[in-house]
Amino acid sequence: MKKQNKIKDKENKQYDKIFKENIEPVFLALCENYLQIEIEKTEEIKDKLQTTLEREPDFLKIIHSKRREKFILHIEFQSKDESDMIYRMQEYYAILRKKYQMPIEQIVVYLDKNPS
């Protein structure tokens, strides 16, 4: 079974490579014609997007409700306003959504007396 998975992974990577090599002209035309994006130039981003990320939420519960489907309630408590908080919340959201595959409600509670 593992050998079959490795063969399939190799085939998938080959198809992925072929697709990536041939899609750019078509994709750029679609962007211009259907999405109305006037492209002046493009820049290649060569990145594998590999990361090791560990997050520990302040409050995380699965909520069962009579009026709606179950969902994850995620609350973060902050002592001050941080400019990157929105990105941290997006990281939490992506990790939770992928792992649990259910709706997520997020709240940030700022504990600072002084509004920013």
mmCIF file of N, CA and C in Angstrom:
data_model
loop_
_atom_site.group_PDB
_atom_site.id
_atom_site.type_symbol
_atom_site.label_atom_id
_atom_site.label_comp_id
_atom_site.label_asym_id
_atom_site.label_seq_id
_atom_site.Cartn_x
_atom_site.Cartn_y
_atom_site.Cartn_z
ATOM 1 N N MET A 1 0.821 -1.195 0.000
ATOM 2 C CA MET A 1 0.000 0.000 0.000
ATOM 3 C C MET A 1 0.866 1.261 0.000
ATOM 4 N N LYS A 2 1.930 1.264 0.815
ATOM 5 C CA LYS A 2 2.809 2.423 0.872
ATOM 6 C C LYS A 2 3.508 2.650 -0.460
ATOM 7 N N LYS A 3 3.894 1.547 -1.120
ATOM 8 C CA LYS A 3 4.570 1.664 -2.409
ATOM 9 C C LYS A 3 3.626 2.282 -3.444
ATOM 10 N N GLN A 4 2.358 1.868 -3.433
ATOM 11 C CA GLN A 4 1.365 2.429 -4.349
ATOM 12 C C GLN A 4 1.177 3.922 -4.088
ATOM 13 N N ASN A 5 1.149 4.314 -2.822
ATOM 14 C CA ASN A 5 0.999 5.727 -2.480
ATOM 15 C C ASN A 5 2.179 6.548 -2.989
ATOM 16 N N LYS A 6 3.398 5.992 -2.878
ATOM 17 C CA LYS A 6 4.578 6.692 -3.368
ATOM 18 C C LYS A 6 4.522 6.861 -4.883
ATOM 19 N N ILE A 7 4.067 5.821 -5.573
ATOM 20 C CA ILE A 7 3.940 5.891 -7.032
ATOM 21 C C ILE A 7 2.907 6.946 -7.407
ATOM 22 N N LYS A 8 1.766 6.943 -6.715
ATOM 23 C CA LYS A 8 0.723 7.936 -6.985
ATOM 24 C C LYS A 8 1.218 9.348 -6.705
ATOM 25 N N ASP A 9 1.945 9.529 -5.600
ATOM 26 C CA ASP A 9 2.501 10.842 -5.268
ATOM 27 C C ASP A 9 3.439 11.327 -6.366
ATOM 28 N N LYS A 10 4.274 10.418 -6.867
ATOM 29 C CA LYS A 10 5.215 10.777 -7.929
ATOM 30 C C LYS A 10 4.459 11.176 -9.198
ATOM 31 N N GLU A 11 3.417 10.415 -9.547
ATOM 32 C CA GLU A 11 2.601 10.739 -10.717
ATOM 33 C C GLU A 11 1.915 12.090 -10.535
ATOM 34 N N ASN A 12 1.359 12.310 -9.347
ATOM 35 C CA ASN A 12 0.679 13.576 -9.075
ATOM 36 C C ASN A 12 1.633 14.758 -9.198
ATOM 37 N N LYS A 13 2.855 14.598 -8.720
ATOM 38 C CA LYS A 13 3.843 15.671 -8.812
ATOM 39 C C LYS A 13 4.205 15.950 -10.269
ATOM 40 N N GLN A 14 4.272 14.887 -11.090
ATOM 41 C CA GLN A 14 4.570 15.080 -12.510
ATOM 42 C C GLN A 14 3.439 15.850 -13.189
ATOM 43 N N TYR A 15 2.182 15.453 -12.912
ATOM 44 C CA TYR A 15 1.036 16.167 -13.483
ATOM 45 C C TYR A 15 1.009 17.610 -13.007
ATOM 46 N N ASP A 16 1.298 17.821 -11.741
ATOM 47 C CA ASP A 16 1.313 19.155 -11.159
ATOM 48 C C ASP A 16 2.354 20.029 -11.855
ATOM 49 N N LYS A 17 3.534 19.471 -12.091
ATOM 50 C CA LYS A 17 4.618 20.201 -12.760
ATOM 51 C C LYS A 17 4.216 20.573 -14.187
ATOM 52 N N ILE A 18 3.654 19.627 -14.917
ATOM 53 C CA ILE A 18 3.216 19.882 -16.295
ATOM 54 C C ILE A 18 2.143 20.966 -16.308
ATOM 55 N N PHE A 19 1.192 20.861 -15.395
ATOM 56 C CA PHE A 19 0.117 21.844 -15.309
ATOM 57 C C PHE A 19 0.681 23.239 -15.027
ATOM 58 N N LYS A 20 1.562 23.335 -14.038
ATOM 59 C CA LYS A 20 2.141 24.630 -13.669
ATOM 60 C C LYS A 20 2.933 25.248 -14.815
ATOM 61 N N GLU A 21 3.630 24.418 -15.563
ATOM 62 C CA GLU A 21 4.447 24.920 -16.667
ATOM 63 C C GLU A 21 3.592 25.447 -17.819
ATOM 64 N N ASN A 22 2.385 24.930 -17.974
ATOM 65 C CA ASN A 22 1.564 25.280 -19.133
ATOM 66 C C ASN A 22 0.388 26.202 -18.831
ATOM 67 N N ILE A 23 0.077 26.428 -17.589
ATOM 68 C CA ILE A 23 -1.121 27.184 -17.244
ATOM 69 C C ILE A 23 -0.930 28.697 -17.302
ATOM 70 N N GLU A 24 0.299 29.185 -17.137
ATOM 71 C CA GLU A 24 0.503 30.628 -16.984
ATOM 72 C C GLU A 24 -0.109 31.477 -18.097
ATOM 73 N N PRO A 25 0.163 31.199 -19.375
ATOM 74 C CA PRO A 25 -0.437 32.047 -20.416
ATOM 75 C C PRO A 25 -1.967 32.026 -20.380
ATOM 76 N N VAL A 26 -2.535 30.872 -20.133
ATOM 77 C CA VAL A 26 -3.992 30.744 -20.076
ATOM 78 C C VAL A 26 -4.534 31.490 -18.862
ATOM 79 N N PHE A 27 -3.886 31.304 -17.728
ATOM 80 C CA PHE A 27 -4.341 31.933 -16.494
ATOM 81 C C PHE A 27 -4.279 33.452 -16.584
ATOM 82 N N LEU A 28 -3.191 33.977 -17.134
ATOM 83 C CA LEU A 28 -3.061 35.427 -17.258
ATOM 84 C C LEU A 28 -4.138 35.995 -18.177
ATOM 85 N N ALA A 29 -4.436 35.292 -19.261
ATOM 86 C CA ALA A 29 -5.509 35.731 -20.161
ATOM 87 C C ALA A 29 -6.863 35.700 -19.450
ATOM 88 N N LEU A 30 -7.102 34.661 -18.657
ATOM 89 C CA LEU A 30 -8.347 34.590 -17.884
ATOM 90 C C LEU A 30 -8.449 35.748 -16.894
ATOM 91 N N CYS A 31 -7.349 36.057 -16.235
ATOM 92 C CA CYS A 31 -7.338 37.174 -15.276
ATOM 93 C C CYS A 31 -7.704 38.485 -15.964
ATOM 94 N N GLU A 32 -7.137 38.702 -17.137
ATOM 95 C CA GLU A 32 -7.405 39.950 -17.851
ATOM 96 C C GLU A 32 -8.821 39.989 -18.421
ATOM 97 N N ASN A 33 -9.259 38.909 -19.047
ATOM 98 C CA ASN A 33 -10.546 38.923 -19.738
ATOM 99 C C ASN A 33 -11.753 38.732 -18.831
ATOM 100 N N TYR A 34 -11.648 37.888 -17.823
ATOM 101 C CA TYR A 34 -12.814 37.583 -16.993
ATOM 102 C C TYR A 34 -12.804 38.273 -15.641
ATOM 103 N N LEU A 35 -11.617 38.515 -15.096
ATOM 104 C CA LEU A 35 -11.533 39.173 -13.789
ATOM 105 C C LEU A 35 -11.240 40.664 -13.931
ATOM 106 N N GLN A 36 -11.053 41.111 -15.178
ATOM 107 C CA GLN A 36 -10.799 42.521 -15.471
ATOM 108 C C GLN A 36 -9.571 43.060 -14.732
ATOM 109 N N ILE A 37 -8.535 42.246 -14.625
ATOM 110 C CA ILE A 37 -7.274 42.673 -14.015
ATOM 111 C C ILE A 37 -6.339 43.090 -15.140
ATOM 112 N N GLU A 38 -5.921 44.349 -15.132
ATOM 113 C CA GLU A 38 -4.995 44.837 -16.146
ATOM 114 C C GLU A 38 -3.569 44.565 -15.673
ATOM 115 N N ILE A 39 -2.979 43.518 -16.188
ATOM 116 C CA ILE A 39 -1.658 43.083 -15.736
ATOM 117 C C ILE A 39 -0.576 43.836 -16.498
ATOM 118 N N GLU A 40 0.269 44.543 -15.755
ATOM 119 C CA GLU A 40 1.414 45.214 -16.363
ATOM 120 C C GLU A 40 2.604 44.273 -16.431
ATOM 121 N N LYS A 41 2.847 43.556 -15.329
ATOM 122 C CA LYS A 41 3.925 42.572 -15.295
ATOM 123 C C LYS A 41 3.647 41.611 -14.152
ATOM 124 N N THR A 42 4.323 40.483 -14.165
ATOM 125 C CA THR A 42 4.210 39.516 -13.075
ATOM 126 C C THR A 42 5.604 39.235 -12.529
ATOM 127 N N GLU A 43 5.648 38.816 -11.277
ATOM 128 C CA GLU A 43 6.905 38.411 -10.646
ATOM 129 C C GLU A 43 6.711 37.020 -10.081
ATOM 130 N N GLU A 44 7.657 36.173 -10.345
ATOM 131 C CA GLU A 44 7.609 34.791 -9.861
ATOM 132 C C GLU A 44 7.899 34.760 -8.365
ATOM 133 N N ILE A 45 7.137 33.979 -7.631
ATOM 134 C CA ILE A 45 7.412 33.728 -6.220
ATOM 135 C C ILE A 45 7.804 32.265 -6.116
ATOM 136 N N LYS A 46 9.065 32.021 -5.861
ATOM 137 C CA LYS A 46 9.563 30.649 -5.710
ATOM 138 C C LYS A 46 9.613 30.335 -4.225
ATOM 139 N N ASP A 47 8.641 29.625 -3.769
ATOM 140 C CA ASP A 47 8.580 29.325 -2.345
ATOM 141 C C ASP A 47 7.808 28.032 -2.150
ATOM 142 N N LYS A 48 8.264 27.225 -1.225
ATOM 143 C CA LYS A 48 7.609 25.952 -0.925
ATOM 144 C C LYS A 48 6.526 26.102 0.140
ATOM 145 N N LEU A 49 6.492 27.256 0.840
ATOM 146 C CA LEU A 49 5.515 27.515 1.896
ATOM 147 C C LEU A 49 5.525 26.433 2.963
ATOM 148 N N GLN A 50 6.683 26.061 3.367
ATOM 149 C CA GLN A 50 6.836 25.035 4.383
ATOM 150 C C GLN A 50 7.057 25.716 5.722
ATOM 151 N N THR A 51 6.332 25.277 6.735
ATOM 152 C CA THR A 51 6.472 25.900 8.041
ATOM 153 C C THR A 51 6.144 24.910 9.146
ATOM 154 N N THR A 52 6.759 25.116 10.265
ATOM 155 C CA THR A 52 6.397 24.381 11.465
ATOM 156 C C THR A 52 5.793 25.411 12.396
ATOM 157 N N LEU A 53 4.537 25.234 12.708
ATOM 158 C CA LEU A 53 3.809 26.238 13.462
ATOM 159 C C LEU A 53 3.067 25.569 14.600
ATOM 160 N N GLU A 54 3.285 26.059 15.782
ATOM 161 C CA GLU A 54 2.552 25.540 16.931
ATOM 162 C C GLU A 54 1.846 26.706 17.591
ATOM 163 N N ARG A 55 0.555 26.585 17.776
ATOM 164 C CA ARG A 55 -0.255 27.629 18.393
ATOM 165 C C ARG A 55 -1.041 27.016 19.537
ATOM 166 N N GLU A 56 -1.198 27.783 20.615
ATOM 167 C CA GLU A 56 -2.009 27.334 21.743
ATOM 168 C C GLU A 56 -3.078 28.392 22.011
ATOM 169 N N PRO A 57 -4.304 28.141 21.580
ATOM 170 C CA PRO A 57 -5.379 29.123 21.767
ATOM 171 C C PRO A 57 -5.697 29.334 23.245
ATOM 172 N N ASP A 58 -6.166 30.554 23.580
ATOM 173 C CA ASP A 58 -6.547 30.860 24.958
ATOM 174 C C ASP A 58 -7.826 30.124 25.355
ATOM 175 N N PHE A 59 -8.807 30.103 24.460
ATOM 176 C CA PHE A 59 -10.098 29.469 24.749
ATOM 177 C C PHE A 59 -10.579 28.807 23.471
ATOM 178 N N LEU A 60 -10.866 27.523 23.543
ATOM 179 C CA LEU A 60 -11.256 26.780 22.349
ATOM 180 C C LEU A 60 -12.242 25.692 22.745
ATOM 181 N N LYS A 61 -13.481 25.804 22.243
ATOM 182 C CA LYS A 61 -14.529 24.832 22.574
ATOM 183 C C LYS A 61 -15.369 24.535 21.338
ATOM 184 N N ILE A 62 -15.884 23.316 21.275
ATOM 185 C CA ILE A 62 -16.909 22.997 20.280
ATOM 186 C C ILE A 62 -18.245 23.314 20.928
ATOM 187 N N ILE A 63 -19.025 24.153 20.269
ATOM 188 C CA ILE A 63 -20.315 24.589 20.793
ATOM 189 C C ILE A 63 -21.427 23.855 20.054
ATOM 190 N N HIS A 64 -22.324 23.237 20.825
ATOM 191 C CA HIS A 64 -23.518 22.600 20.268
ATOM 192 C C HIS A 64 -24.695 23.508 20.603
ATOM 193 N N SER A 65 -25.463 23.876 19.601
ATOM 194 C CA SER A 65 -26.550 24.828 19.789
ATOM 195 C C SER A 65 -27.836 24.269 19.201
ATOM 196 N N LYS A 66 -28.961 24.662 19.785
ATOM 197 C CA LYS A 66 -30.258 24.216 19.260
ATOM 198 C C LYS A 66 -30.614 24.939 17.970
ATOM 199 N N ARG A 67 -30.088 26.126 17.785
ATOM 200 C CA ARG A 67 -30.501 26.961 16.659
ATOM 201 C C ARG A 67 -29.574 26.914 15.450
ATOM 202 N N ARG A 68 -28.447 26.288 15.589
ATOM 203 C CA ARG A 68 -27.512 26.224 14.454
ATOM 204 C C ARG A 68 -26.626 24.994 14.582
ATOM 205 N N GLU A 69 -25.888 24.698 13.521
ATOM 206 C CA GLU A 69 -24.997 23.539 13.564
ATOM 207 C C GLU A 69 -23.856 23.794 14.542
ATOM 208 N N LYS A 70 -23.232 22.720 14.980
ATOM 209 C CA LYS A 70 -22.127 22.881 15.925
ATOM 210 C C LYS A 70 -20.989 23.651 15.267
ATOM 211 N N PHE A 71 -20.235 24.357 16.109
ATOM 212 C CA PHE A 71 -19.134 25.161 15.608
ATOM 213 C C PHE A 71 -18.057 25.268 16.679
ATOM 214 N N ILE A 72 -16.900 25.729 16.261
ATOM 215 C CA ILE A 72 -15.792 25.953 17.186
ATOM 216 C C ILE A 72 -15.814 27.416 17.596
ATOM 217 N N LEU A 73 -15.766 27.659 18.903
ATOM 218 C CA LEU A 73 -15.636 29.014 19.427
ATOM 219 C C LEU A 73 -14.195 29.197 19.889
ATOM 220 N N HIS A 74 -13.541 30.167 19.290
ATOM 221 C CA HIS A 74 -12.136 30.455 19.597
ATOM 222 C C HIS A 74 -12.050 31.891 20.100
ATOM 223 N N ILE A 75 -11.548 32.064 21.324
ATOM 224 C CA ILE A 75 -11.394 33.396 21.906
ATOM 225 C C ILE A 75 -9.931 33.602 22.286
ATOM 226 N N GLU A 76 -9.404 34.735 21.906
ATOM 227 C CA GLU A 76 -8.053 35.137 22.296
ATOM 228 C C GLU A 76 -8.149 36.390 23.149
ATOM 229 N N PHE A 77 -7.381 36.428 24.222
ATOM 230 C CA PHE A 77 -7.330 37.580 25.115
ATOM 231 C C PHE A 77 -6.014 38.309 24.878
ATOM 232 N N GLN A 78 -6.106 39.608 24.648
ATOM 233 C CA GLN A 78 -4.923 40.409 24.351
ATOM 234 C C GLN A 78 -4.806 41.551 25.350
ATOM 235 N N SER A 79 -3.610 41.755 25.847
ATOM 236 C CA SER A 79 -3.385 42.866 26.770
ATOM 237 C C SER A 79 -3.142 44.172 26.024
ATOM 238 N N LYS A 80 -2.753 44.074 24.757
ATOM 239 C CA LYS A 80 -2.553 45.281 23.951
ATOM 240 C C LYS A 80 -2.869 44.973 22.492
ATOM 241 N N ASP A 81 -3.098 46.019 21.748
ATOM 242 C CA ASP A 81 -3.396 45.889 20.324
ATOM 243 C C ASP A 81 -2.093 45.643 19.574
ATOM 244 N N GLU A 82 -2.020 44.534 18.858
ATOM 245 C CA GLU A 82 -0.831 44.205 18.075
ATOM 246 C C GLU A 82 -1.193 44.198 16.597
ATOM 247 N N SER A 83 -0.354 44.813 15.797
ATOM 248 C CA SER A 83 -0.662 44.959 14.371
ATOM 249 C C SER A 83 -0.738 43.626 13.630
ATOM 250 N N ASP A 84 -0.079 42.596 14.142
ATOM 251 C CA ASP A 84 -0.099 41.305 13.449
ATOM 252 C C ASP A 84 -1.181 40.357 13.980
ATOM 253 N N MET A 85 -2.043 40.839 14.849
ATOM 254 C CA MET A 85 -3.055 39.968 15.454
ATOM 255 C C MET A 85 -3.983 39.351 14.404
ATOM 256 N N ILE A 86 -4.346 40.116 13.410
ATOM 257 C CA ILE A 86 -5.239 39.590 12.371
ATOM 258 C C ILE A 86 -4.599 38.397 11.660
ATOM 259 N N TYR A 87 -3.291 38.435 11.474
ATOM 260 C CA TYR A 87 -2.598 37.327 10.807
ATOM 261 C C TYR A 87 -2.524 36.100 11.711
ATOM 262 N N ARG A 88 -2.329 36.332 12.995
ATOM 263 C CA ARG A 88 -2.331 35.212 13.942
ATOM 264 C C ARG A 88 -3.703 34.548 13.970
ATOM 265 N N MET A 89 -4.753 35.358 13.953
ATOM 266 C CA MET A 89 -6.103 34.791 13.965
ATOM 267 C C MET A 89 -6.365 34.008 12.679
ATOM 268 N N GLN A 90 -5.855 34.489 11.572
ATOM 269 C CA GLN A 90 -6.005 33.757 10.311
ATOM 270 C C GLN A 90 -5.253 32.432 10.357
ATOM 271 N N GLU A 91 -4.090 32.417 10.995
ATOM 272 C CA GLU A 91 -3.350 31.157 11.154
ATOM 273 C C GLU A 91 -4.161 30.167 11.984
ATOM 274 N N TYR A 92 -4.688 30.643 13.123
ATOM 275 C CA TYR A 92 -5.533 29.786 13.958
ATOM 276 C C TYR A 92 -6.701 29.238 13.134
ATOM 277 N N TYR A 93 -7.358 30.133 12.400
ATOM 278 C CA TYR A 93 -8.533 29.743 11.615
ATOM 279 C C TYR A 93 -8.179 28.639 10.622
ATOM 280 N N ALA A 94 -7.093 28.837 9.885
ATOM 281 C CA ALA A 94 -6.701 27.853 8.869
ATOM 282 C C ALA A 94 -6.371 26.503 9.498
ATOM 283 N N ILE A 95 -5.642 26.521 10.604
ATOM 284 C CA ILE A 95 -5.272 25.271 11.278
ATOM 285 C C ILE A 95 -6.515 24.555 11.796
ATOM 286 N N LEU A 96 -7.395 25.304 12.468
ATOM 287 C CA LEU A 96 -8.608 24.705 13.039
ATOM 288 C C LEU A 96 -9.544 24.190 11.954
ATOM 289 N N ARG A 97 -9.732 24.977 10.907
ATOM 290 C CA ARG A 97 -10.645 24.592 9.822
ATOM 291 C C ARG A 97 -10.162 23.309 9.138
ATOM 292 N N LYS A 98 -8.861 23.235 8.903
ATOM 293 C CA LYS A 98 -8.310 22.042 8.253
ATOM 294 C C LYS A 98 -8.447 20.819 9.148
ATOM 295 N N LYS A 99 -8.171 20.985 10.438
ATOM 296 C CA LYS A 99 -8.191 19.847 11.352
ATOM 297 C C LYS A 99 -9.604 19.365 11.657
ATOM 298 N N TYR A 100 -10.523 20.294 11.945
ATOM 299 C CA TYR A 100 -11.859 19.902 12.417
ATOM 300 C C TYR A 100 -12.947 19.982 11.348
ATOM 301 N N GLN A 101 -12.719 20.703 10.280
ATOM 302 C CA GLN A 101 -13.657 20.827 9.160
ATOM 303 C C GLN A 101 -15.071 21.168 9.630
ATOM 304 N N MET A 102 -15.166 22.239 10.410
ATOM 305 C CA MET A 102 -16.464 22.750 10.846
ATOM 306 C C MET A 102 -16.370 24.264 10.964
ATOM 307 N N PRO A 103 -17.520 24.937 11.028
ATOM 308 C CA PRO A 103 -17.495 26.401 11.136
ATOM 309 C C PRO A 103 -16.746 26.864 12.386
ATOM 310 N N ILE A 104 -16.166 28.042 12.282
ATOM 311 C CA ILE A 104 -15.379 28.605 13.382
ATOM 312 C C ILE A 104 -15.817 30.044 13.618
ATOM 313 N N GLU A 105 -16.047 30.381 14.878
ATOM 314 C CA GLU A 105 -16.323 31.762 15.283
ATOM 315 C C GLU A 105 -15.140 32.215 16.120
ATOM 316 N N GLN A 106 -14.577 33.357 15.773
ATOM 317 C CA GLN A 106 -13.403 33.854 16.489
ATOM 318 C C GLN A 106 -13.694 35.219 17.106
ATOM 319 N N ILE A 107 -13.177 35.412 18.315
ATOM 320 C CA ILE A 107 -13.334 36.679 19.026
ATOM 321 C C ILE A 107 -11.990 37.033 19.645
ATOM 322 N N VAL A 108 -11.623 38.296 19.534
ATOM 323 C CA VAL A 108 -10.440 38.801 20.232
ATOM 324 C C VAL A 108 -10.943 39.775 21.288
ATOM 325 N N VAL A 109 -10.580 39.539 22.543
ATOM 326 C CA VAL A 109 -10.969 40.408 23.651
ATOM 327 C C VAL A 109 -9.731 41.189 24.073
ATOM 328 N N TYR A 110 -9.818 42.514 23.927
ATOM 329 C CA TYR A 110 -8.712 43.380 24.327
ATOM 330 C C TYR A 110 -8.921 43.825 25.763
ATOM 331 N N LEU A 111 -7.938 43.584 26.604
ATOM 332 C CA LEU A 111 -8.039 43.865 28.030
ATOM 333 C C LEU A 111 -7.433 45.214 28.407
ATOM 334 N N ASP A 112 -6.836 45.899 27.478
ATOM 335 C CA ASP A 112 -6.213 47.194 27.733
ATOM 336 C C ASP A 112 -7.286 48.254 27.963
ATOM 337 N N LYS A 113 -7.107 49.098 28.980
ATOM 338 C CA LYS A 113 -8.070 50.163 29.283
ATOM 339 C C LYS A 113 -8.036 51.260 28.232
ATOM 340 N N ASN A 114 -6.881 51.468 27.647
ATOM 341 C CA ASN A 114 -6.714 52.555 26.683
ATOM 342 C C ASN A 114 -6.993 52.062 25.271
ATOM 343 N N PRO A 115 -7.999 52.642 24.610
ATOM 344 C CA PRO A 115 -8.260 52.222 23.227
ATOM 345 C C PRO A 115 -7.135 52.673 22.302
ATOM 346 N N SER A 116 -6.873 51.871 21.306
ATOM 347 C CA SER A 116 -5.798 52.245 20.380
ATOM 348 C C SER A 116 -6.357 52.984 19.189
#
